[in-house]
Each structure stands twice: as C-alpha cells, then as structure tokens.
PDB file of N, CA and C in Angstrom:
ATOM      1  N   MET C   1      -4.696 -59.744 -45.541  1.00 33.00           N
ATOM      2  CA  MET C   1      -4.918 -61.069 -45.001  1.00 33.00           C
ATOM      3  C   MET C   1      -3.580 -61.761 -44.791  1.00 33.00           C
ATOM      4  N   MET C   2      -3.432 -62.404 -43.639  1.00 35.00           N
ATOM      5  CA  MET C   2      -2.199 -63.133 -43.355  1.00 35.00           C
ATOM      6  C   MET C   2      -2.438 -64.624 -43.468  1.00 35.00           C
ATOM      7  N   VAL C   3      -1.502 -65.284 -44.066  1.00 37.00           N
ATOM      8  CA  VAL C   3      -1.540 -66.731 -44.169  1.00 37.00           C
ATOM      9  C   VAL C   3      -0.793 -67.285 -42.961  1.00 37.00           C
ATOM     10  N   ALA C   4      -1.271 -68.368 -42.396  1.00 41.00           N
ATOM     11  CA  ALA C   4      -0.603 -68.961 -41.231  1.00 41.00           C
ATOM     12  C   ALA C   4       0.865 -69.214 -41.546  1.00 41.00           C
ATOM     13  N   GLY C   5       1.722 -68.775 -40.646  1.00 44.00           N
ATOM     14  CA  GLY C   5       3.152 -68.972 -40.839  1.00 44.00           C
ATOM     15  C   GLY C   5       3.825 -67.870 -41.623  1.00 44.00           C
ATOM     16  N   SER C   6       3.057 -66.931 -42.146  1.00 44.00           N
ATOM     17  CA  SER C   6       3.667 -65.833 -42.891  1.00 44.00           C
ATOM     18  C   SER C   6       3.937 -64.665 -41.959  1.00 44.00           C
ATOM     19  N   ASN C   7       4.726 -63.729 -42.418  1.00 50.00           N
ATOM     20  CA  ASN C   7       5.092 -62.566 -41.621  1.00 50.00           C
ATOM     21  C   ASN C   7       4.250 -61.365 -42.002  1.00 50.00           C
ATOM     22  N   PRO C   8       4.018 -60.461 -41.047  1.00 52.00           N
ATOM     23  CA  PRO C   8       3.365 -59.208 -41.412  1.00 52.00           C
ATOM     24  C   PRO C   8       4.231 -58.472 -42.431  1.00 52.00           C
ATOM     25  N   ALA C   9       3.614 -57.656 -43.244  1.00 51.00           N
ATOM     26  CA  ALA C   9       4.340 -56.954 -44.301  1.00 51.00           C
ATOM     27  C   ALA C   9       5.452 -56.078 -43.752  1.00 51.00           C
ATOM     28  N   TRP C  10       5.299 -55.560 -42.529  1.00 50.00           N
ATOM     29  CA  TRP C  10       6.307 -54.662 -41.975  1.00 50.00           C
ATOM     30  C   TRP C  10       7.535 -55.384 -41.449  1.00 50.00           C
ATOM     31  N   VAL C  11       7.505 -56.717 -41.337  1.00 53.00           N
ATOM     32  CA  VAL C  11       8.674 -57.461 -40.861  1.00 53.00           C
ATOM     33  C   VAL C  11       9.572 -57.763 -42.048  1.00 53.00           C
ATOM     34  N   THR C  12      10.614 -56.976 -42.176  1.00 58.00           N
ATOM     35  CA  THR C  12      11.594 -57.189 -43.233  1.00 58.00           C
ATOM     36  C   THR C  12      12.981 -57.049 -42.639  1.00 58.00           C
ATOM     37  N   MET C  13      13.981 -57.374 -43.404  1.00 62.00           N
ATOM     38  CA  MET C  13      15.353 -57.262 -42.934  1.00 62.00           C
ATOM     39  C   MET C  13      15.794 -55.809 -42.825  1.00 62.00           C
ATOM     40  N   ASP C  14      15.010 -54.877 -43.327  1.00 72.00           N
ATOM     41  CA  ASP C  14      15.423 -53.479 -43.374  1.00 72.00           C
ATOM     42  C   ASP C  14      14.931 -52.626 -42.215  1.00 72.00           C
ATOM     43  N   ASN C  15      14.064 -53.138 -41.352  1.00 83.00           N
ATOM     44  CA  ASN C  15      13.489 -52.256 -40.330  1.00 83.00           C
ATOM     45  C   ASN C  15      13.365 -52.892 -38.948  1.00 83.00           C
ATOM     46  N   PRO C  16      14.497 -53.058 -38.246  1.00 89.00           N
ATOM     47  CA  PRO C  16      14.379 -53.552 -36.875  1.00 89.00           C
ATOM     48  C   PRO C  16      13.705 -52.508 -35.995  1.00 89.00           C
ATOM     49  N   LYS C  17      12.922 -52.947 -35.039  1.00 90.00           N
ATOM     50  CA  LYS C  17      12.177 -52.034 -34.174  1.00 90.00           C
ATOM     51  C   LYS C  17      13.081 -51.368 -33.137  1.00 90.00           C
ATOM     52  N   TYR C  18      14.075 -52.104 -32.640  1.00 91.00           N
ATOM     53  CA  TYR C  18      14.983 -51.585 -31.616  1.00 91.00           C
ATOM     54  C   TYR C  18      16.370 -51.421 -32.229  1.00 91.00           C
ATOM     55  N   SER C  19      17.068 -50.354 -31.857  1.00 93.00           N
ATOM     56  CA  SER C  19      18.373 -50.080 -32.458  1.00 93.00           C
ATOM     57  C   SER C  19      19.509 -50.361 -31.476  1.00 93.00           C
ATOM     58  N   VAL C  20      20.705 -50.552 -32.018  1.00 96.00           N
ATOM     59  CA  VAL C  20      21.889 -50.800 -31.205  1.00 96.00           C
ATOM     60  C   VAL C  20      22.118 -49.609 -30.277  1.00 96.00           C
ATOM     61  N   ASP C  21      22.490 -49.903 -29.050  1.00 95.00           N
ATOM     62  CA  ASP C  21      22.736 -48.941 -27.971  1.00 95.00           C
ATOM     63  C   ASP C  21      21.462 -48.366 -27.364  1.00 95.00           C
ATOM     64  N   GLN C  22      20.307 -48.774 -27.848  1.00 94.00           N
ATOM     65  CA  GLN C  22      19.058 -48.369 -27.206  1.00 94.00           C
ATOM     66  C   GLN C  22      18.963 -49.126 -25.879  1.00 94.00           C
ATOM     67  N   THR C  23      18.384 -48.503 -24.864  1.00 94.00           N
ATOM     68  CA  THR C  23      18.266 -49.121 -23.546  1.00 94.00           C
ATOM     69  C   THR C  23      16.820 -49.519 -23.294  1.00 94.00           C
ATOM     70  N   ILE C  24      16.633 -50.743 -22.798  1.00 92.00           N
ATOM     71  CA  ILE C  24      15.309 -51.267 -22.485  1.00 92.00           C
ATOM     72  C   ILE C  24      15.293 -51.644 -21.010  1.00 92.00           C
ATOM     73  N   LEU C  25      14.314 -51.142 -20.286  1.00 90.00           N
ATOM     74  CA  LEU C  25      14.199 -51.400 -18.854  1.00 90.00           C
ATOM     75  C   LEU C  25      13.420 -52.693 -18.628  1.00 90.00           C
ATOM     76  N   ILE C  26      14.081 -53.679 -18.013  1.00 88.00           N
ATOM     77  CA  ILE C  26      13.455 -54.959 -17.693  1.00 88.00           C
ATOM     78  C   ILE C  26      13.715 -55.229 -16.218  1.00 88.00           C
ATOM     79  N   ASN C  27      12.645 -55.349 -15.431  1.00 84.00           N
ATOM     80  CA  ASN C  27      12.757 -55.593 -13.986  1.00 84.00           C
ATOM     81  C   ASN C  27      13.676 -54.584 -13.308  1.00 84.00           C
ATOM     82  N   ASN C  28      13.533 -53.332 -13.685  1.00 85.00           N
ATOM     83  CA  ASN C  28      14.312 -52.226 -13.125  1.00 85.00           C
ATOM     84  C   ASN C  28      15.805 -52.304 -13.421  1.00 85.00           C
ATOM     85  N   PHE C  29      16.201 -53.079 -14.423  1.00 91.00           N
ATOM     86  CA  PHE C  29      17.579 -53.118 -14.888  1.00 91.00           C
ATOM     87  C   PHE C  29      17.606 -52.568 -16.306  1.00 91.00           C
ATOM     88  N   SER C  30      18.611 -51.769 -16.602  1.00 93.00           N
ATOM     89  CA  SER C  30      18.758 -51.184 -17.939  1.00 93.00           C
ATOM     90  C   SER C  30      19.586 -52.120 -18.812  1.00 93.00           C
ATOM     91  N   TRP C  31      18.917 -52.780 -19.734  1.00 95.00           N
ATOM     92  CA  TRP C  31      19.578 -53.675 -20.683  1.00 95.00           C
ATOM     93  C   TRP C  31      19.865 -52.896 -21.958  1.00 95.00           C
ATOM     94  N   ARG C  32      21.088 -52.999 -22.465  1.00 97.00           N
ATOM     95  CA  ARG C  32      21.484 -52.311 -23.694  1.00 97.00           C
ATOM     96  C   ARG C  32      21.359 -53.272 -24.870  1.00 97.00           C
ATOM     97  N   VAL C  33      20.774 -52.786 -25.969  1.00 97.00           N
ATOM     98  CA  VAL C  33      20.714 -53.583 -27.191  1.00 97.00           C
ATOM     99  C   VAL C  33      22.120 -53.575 -27.785  1.00 97.00           C
ATOM    100  N   ALA C  34      22.794 -54.722 -27.720  1.00 97.00           N
ATOM    101  CA  ALA C  34      24.172 -54.827 -28.196  1.00 97.00           C
ATOM    102  C   ALA C  34      24.234 -55.217 -29.669  1.00 97.00           C
ATOM    103  N   GLY C  35      23.154 -55.787 -30.180  1.00 96.00           N
ATOM    104  CA  GLY C  35      23.132 -56.193 -31.579  1.00 96.00           C
ATOM    105  C   GLY C  35      21.814 -56.862 -31.913  1.00 96.00           C
ATOM    106  N   TYR C  36      21.643 -57.151 -33.177  1.00 96.00           N
ATOM    107  CA  TYR C  36      20.444 -57.848 -33.629  1.00 96.00           C
ATOM    108  C   TYR C  36      20.746 -58.548 -34.938  1.00 96.00           C
ATOM    109  N   ASN C  37      19.974 -59.570 -35.232  1.00 94.00           N
ATOM    110  CA  ASN C  37      20.071 -60.230 -36.527  1.00 94.00           C
ATOM    111  C   ASN C  37      18.708 -60.782 -36.920  1.00 94.00           C
ATOM    112  N   PHE C  38      18.542 -61.016 -38.199  1.00 92.00           N
ATOM    113  CA  PHE C  38      17.286 -61.515 -38.750  1.00 92.00           C
ATOM    114  C   PHE C  38      17.384 -63.033 -38.793  1.00 92.00           C
ATOM    115  N   ARG C  39      16.667 -63.717 -37.902  1.00 88.00           N
ATOM    116  CA  ARG C  39      16.788 -65.159 -37.753  1.00 88.00           C
ATOM    117  C   ARG C  39      15.731 -65.904 -38.560  1.00 88.00           C
ATOM    118  N   PHE C  40      16.174 -66.984 -39.139  1.00 84.00           N
ATOM    119  CA  PHE C  40      15.287 -67.902 -39.856  1.00 84.00           C
ATOM    120  C   PHE C  40      14.515 -67.209 -40.978  1.00 84.00           C
ATOM    121  N   GLY C  41      14.992 -66.060 -41.420  1.00 82.00           N
ATOM    122  CA  GLY C  41      14.328 -65.331 -42.491  1.00 82.00           C
ATOM    123  C   GLY C  41      12.972 -64.790 -42.126  1.00 82.00           C
ATOM    124  N   LYS C  42      12.674 -64.709 -40.787  1.00 86.00           N
ATOM    125  CA  LYS C  42      11.328 -64.271 -40.441  1.00 86.00           C
ATOM    126  C   LYS C  42      11.210 -63.430 -39.184  1.00 86.00           C
ATOM    127  N   GLU C  43      12.245 -63.332 -38.349  1.00 91.00           N
ATOM    128  CA  GLU C  43      12.089 -62.554 -37.124  1.00 91.00           C
ATOM    129  C   GLU C  43      13.408 -61.934 -36.682  1.00 91.00           C
ATOM    130  N   TRP C  44      13.295 -60.810 -36.014  1.00 93.00           N
ATOM    131  CA  TRP C  44      14.466 -60.158 -35.442  1.00 93.00           C
ATOM    132  C   TRP C  44      14.785 -60.793 -34.104  1.00 93.00           C
ATOM    133  N   GLN C  45      16.057 -61.109 -33.890  1.00 96.00           N
ATOM    134  CA  GLN C  45      16.526 -61.557 -32.580  1.00 96.00           C
ATOM    135  C   GLN C  45      17.523 -60.525 -32.083  1.00 96.00           C
ATOM    136  N   TYR C  46      17.337 -60.094 -30.845  1.00 97.00           N
ATOM    137  CA  TYR C  46      18.163 -59.043 -30.259  1.00 97.00           C
ATOM    138  C   TYR C  46      19.070 -59.618 -29.187  1.00 97.00           C
ATOM    139  N   THR C  47      20.291 -59.096 -29.130  1.00 98.00           N
ATOM    140  CA  THR C  47      21.232 -59.421 -28.070  1.00 98.00           C
ATOM    141  C   THR C  47      21.181 -58.274 -27.077  1.00 98.00           C
ATOM    142  N   LEU C  48      20.756 -58.570 -25.846  1.00 98.00           N
ATOM    143  CA  LEU C  48      20.680 -57.556 -24.800  1.00 98.00           C
ATOM    144  C   LEU C  48      21.760 -57.844 -23.769  1.00 98.00           C
ATOM    145  N   GLN C  49      22.451 -56.784 -23.326  1.00 98.00           N
ATOM    146  CA  GLN C  49      23.506 -56.950 -22.336  1.00 98.00           C
ATOM    147  C   GLN C  49      23.284 -56.035 -21.150  1.00 98.00           C
ATOM    148  N   LEU C  50      23.618 -56.569 -19.982  1.00 97.00           N
ATOM    149  CA  LEU C  50      23.543 -55.835 -18.724  1.00 97.00           C
ATOM    150  C   LEU C  50      24.935 -55.857 -18.114  1.00 97.00           C
ATOM    151  N   GLU C  51      25.517 -54.668 -17.887  1.00 96.00           N
ATOM    152  CA  GLU C  51      26.846 -54.615 -17.276  1.00 96.00           C
ATOM    153  C   GLU C  51      26.705 -54.761 -15.768  1.00 96.00           C
ATOM    154  N   LEU C  52      27.444 -55.709 -15.207  1.00 95.00           N
ATOM    155  CA  LEU C  52      27.417 -55.961 -13.773  1.00 95.00           C
ATOM    156  C   LEU C  52      28.460 -55.092 -13.070  1.00 95.00           C
ATOM    157  N   THR C  53      28.390 -55.007 -11.759  1.00 95.00           N
ATOM    158  CA  THR C  53      29.280 -54.125 -10.999  1.00 95.00           C
ATOM    159  C   THR C  53      30.751 -54.508 -11.121  1.00 95.00           C
ATOM    160  N   ASP C  54      31.048 -55.766 -11.426  1.00 97.00           N
ATOM    161  CA  ASP C  54      32.447 -56.183 -11.565  1.00 97.00           C
ATOM    162  C   ASP C  54      32.979 -55.988 -12.979  1.00 97.00           C
ATOM    163  N   GLY C  55      32.190 -55.366 -13.851  1.00 95.00           N
ATOM    164  CA  GLY C  55      32.628 -55.083 -15.217  1.00 95.00           C
ATOM    165  C   GLY C  55      32.309 -56.172 -16.220  1.00 95.00           C
ATOM    166  N   THR C  56      31.760 -57.288 -15.767  1.00 97.00           N
ATOM    167  CA  THR C  56      31.358 -58.341 -16.692  1.00 97.00           C
ATOM    168  C   THR C  56      29.936 -58.060 -17.187  1.00 97.00           C
ATOM    169  N   TYR C  57      29.520 -58.822 -18.187  1.00 97.00           N
ATOM    170  CA  TYR C  57      28.203 -58.620 -18.773  1.00 97.00           C
ATOM    171  C   TYR C  57      27.363 -59.878 -18.658  1.00 97.00           C
ATOM    172  N   LYS C  58      26.087 -59.675 -18.440  1.00 98.00           N
ATOM    173  CA  LYS C  58      25.101 -60.744 -18.534  1.00 98.00           C
ATOM    174  C   LYS C  58      24.425 -60.533 -19.886  1.00 98.00           C
ATOM    175  N   THR C  59      24.266 -61.591 -20.660  1.00 98.00           N
ATOM    176  CA  THR C  59      23.718 -61.483 -22.010  1.00 98.00           C
ATOM    177  C   THR C  59      22.476 -62.352 -22.145  1.00 98.00           C
ATOM    178  N   ILE C  60      21.444 -61.790 -22.762  1.00 97.00           N
ATOM    179  CA  ILE C  60      20.250 -62.566 -23.094  1.00 97.00           C
ATOM    180  C   ILE C  60      19.902 -62.316 -24.554  1.00 97.00           C
ATOM    181  N   TYR C  61      19.232 -63.265 -25.153  1.00 97.00           N
ATOM    182  CA  TYR C  61      18.800 -63.168 -26.541  1.00 97.00           C
ATOM    183  C   TYR C  61      17.283 -63.277 -26.564  1.00 97.00           C
ATOM    184  N   LEU C  62      16.633 -62.265 -27.105  1.00 96.00           N
ATOM    185  CA  LEU C  62      15.173 -62.255 -27.171  1.00 96.00           C
ATOM    186  C   LEU C  62      14.726 -61.856 -28.567  1.00 96.00           C
ATOM    187  N   ASN C  63      13.603 -62.431 -29.002  1.00 95.00           N
ATOM    188  CA  ASN C  63      13.056 -61.965 -30.266  1.00 95.00           C
ATOM    189  C   ASN C  63      12.188 -60.729 -30.012  1.00 95.00           C
ATOM    190  N   GLU C  64      11.799 -60.080 -31.080  1.00 93.00           N
ATOM    191  CA  GLU C  64      11.058 -58.820 -30.973  1.00 93.00           C
ATOM    192  C   GLU C  64       9.736 -58.994 -30.234  1.00 93.00           C
ATOM    193  N   THR C  65       9.058 -60.094 -30.455  1.00 92.00           N
ATOM    194  CA  THR C  65       7.782 -60.346 -29.787  1.00 92.00           C
ATOM    195  C   THR C  65       7.967 -60.436 -28.277  1.00 92.00           C
ATOM    196  N   ALA C  66       9.015 -61.116 -27.832  1.00 93.00           N
ATOM    197  CA  ALA C  66       9.277 -61.242 -26.396  1.00 93.00           C
ATOM    198  C   ALA C  66       9.563 -59.880 -25.774  1.00 93.00           C
ATOM    199  N   ILE C  67      10.369 -59.062 -26.442  1.00 93.00           N
ATOM    200  CA  ILE C  67      10.664 -57.724 -25.919  1.00 93.00           C
ATOM    201  C   ILE C  67       9.388 -56.898 -25.851  1.00 93.00           C
ATOM    202  N   ASP C  68       8.573 -56.961 -26.895  1.00 90.00           N
ATOM    203  CA  ASP C  68       7.310 -56.210 -26.902  1.00 90.00           C
ATOM    204  C   ASP C  68       6.424 -56.620 -25.726  1.00 90.00           C
ATOM    205  N   GLU C  69       6.344 -57.917 -25.439  1.00 89.00           N
ATOM    206  CA  GLU C  69       5.528 -58.400 -24.316  1.00 89.00           C
ATOM    207  C   GLU C  69       6.062 -57.889 -22.987  1.00 89.00           C
ATOM    208  N   ILE C  70       7.374 -57.917 -22.816  1.00 87.00           N
ATOM    209  CA  ILE C  70       7.982 -57.423 -21.575  1.00 87.00           C
ATOM    210  C   ILE C  70       7.717 -55.935 -21.419  1.00 87.00           C
ATOM    211  N   VAL C  71       7.905 -55.183 -22.485  1.00 83.00           N
ATOM    212  CA  VAL C  71       7.689 -53.734 -22.448  1.00 83.00           C
ATOM    213  C   VAL C  71       6.231 -53.425 -22.133  1.00 83.00           C
ATOM    214  N   ASP C  72       5.304 -54.179 -22.706  1.00 76.00           N
ATOM    215  CA  ASP C  72       3.876 -53.939 -22.480  1.00 76.00           C
ATOM    216  C   ASP C  72       3.443 -54.244 -21.052  1.00 76.00           C
ATOM    217  N   THR C  73       4.171 -55.108 -20.352  1.00 73.00           N
ATOM    218  CA  THR C  73       3.776 -55.479 -18.998  1.00 73.00           C
ATOM    219  C   THR C  73       4.505 -54.682 -17.917  1.00 73.00           C
ATOM    220  N   GLN C  74       5.306 -53.692 -18.305  1.00 64.00           N
ATOM    221  CA  GLN C  74       5.985 -52.837 -17.326  1.00 64.00           C
ATOM    222  C   GLN C  74       4.956 -51.978 -16.600  1.00 64.00           C
ATOM    223  N   SER C  75       5.330 -51.493 -15.435  1.00 57.00           N
ATOM    224  CA  SER C  75       4.485 -50.600 -14.645  1.00 57.00           C
ATOM    225  C   SER C  75       4.053 -49.409 -15.487  1.00 57.00           C
ATOM    226  N   GLN C  76       2.835 -48.947 -15.303  1.00 52.00           N
ATOM    227  CA  GLN C  76       2.302 -47.832 -16.082  1.00 52.00           C
ATOM    228  C   GLN C  76       3.056 -46.528 -15.843  1.00 52.00           C
ATOM    229  N   GLY C  77       3.754 -46.416 -14.708  1.00 58.00           N
ATOM    230  CA  GLY C  77       4.474 -45.189 -14.397  1.00 58.00           C
ATOM    231  C   GLY C  77       5.867 -45.134 -14.986  1.00 58.00           C
ATOM    232  N   GLU C  78       6.313 -46.196 -15.653  1.00 60.00           N
ATOM    233  CA  GLU C  78       7.663 -46.255 -16.188  1.00 60.00           C
ATOM    234  C   GLU C  78       7.644 -46.214 -17.702  1.00 60.00           C
ATOM    235  N   ASP C  79       8.686 -45.631 -18.267  1.00 63.00           N
ATOM    236  CA  ASP C  79       8.886 -45.688 -19.706  1.00 63.00           C
ATOM    237  C   ASP C  79       9.977 -46.720 -19.944  1.00 63.00           C
ATOM    238  N   PRO C  80       9.638 -47.928 -20.393  1.00 63.00           N
ATOM    239  CA  PRO C  80      10.617 -48.996 -20.495  1.00 63.00           C
ATOM    240  C   PRO C  80      11.634 -48.811 -21.619  1.00 63.00           C
ATOM    241  N   ILE C  81      11.333 -47.942 -22.568  1.00 68.00           N
ATOM    242  CA  ILE C  81      12.264 -47.693 -23.661  1.00 68.00           C
ATOM    243  C   ILE C  81      12.936 -46.357 -23.404  1.00 68.00           C
ATOM    244  N   ILE C  82      14.238 -46.400 -23.202  1.00 60.00           N
ATOM    245  CA  ILE C  82      14.974 -45.177 -22.887  1.00 60.00           C
ATOM    246  C   ILE C  82      15.769 -44.755 -24.100  1.00 60.00           C
TER     247      ILE C  82
END
C-alpha cells in the first residue's frame, strides 16, 4: 500500500533506471544521459544532452517519470532506448 506523497519501494538512491552514456531517442534525436541526481530525496532527475552540428550541446533536465512517458509514446516500430 502506498501513502499519498510516498515513493514506491523501488525508488531509492541506489538504483537509477537510466545510466550515464545511455542513449534515449526523443523525436528522432539521440539524447545522451550525461548525468543524474536524486532530487528532493524522492526522484531521479536526469541531464540529457544532444550534440549539435557545430559541436555545442543542447541540455534538458527531465525526471524519470517524464522520460518514461516520452519513451512509452514513441512509435511502435522504434526502440527508444539504445
């Protein structure tokens, strides 16, 4: 049983779902997991980076739930986790 505002038992600081250097396909762009941290003592936040053609990077920060939602809504013919 979960109490409102509590975390599932599997959400701990020891087991992030996505690892550094793993690639996640979002809108046909390969975003690299550049890092992650455990925010607010309750959720993983991931730093995703996309290298642009001029050598610079675009950076976004997403929590695990947001990444899971994006991955779940990808086309059925694609494997969003590389």
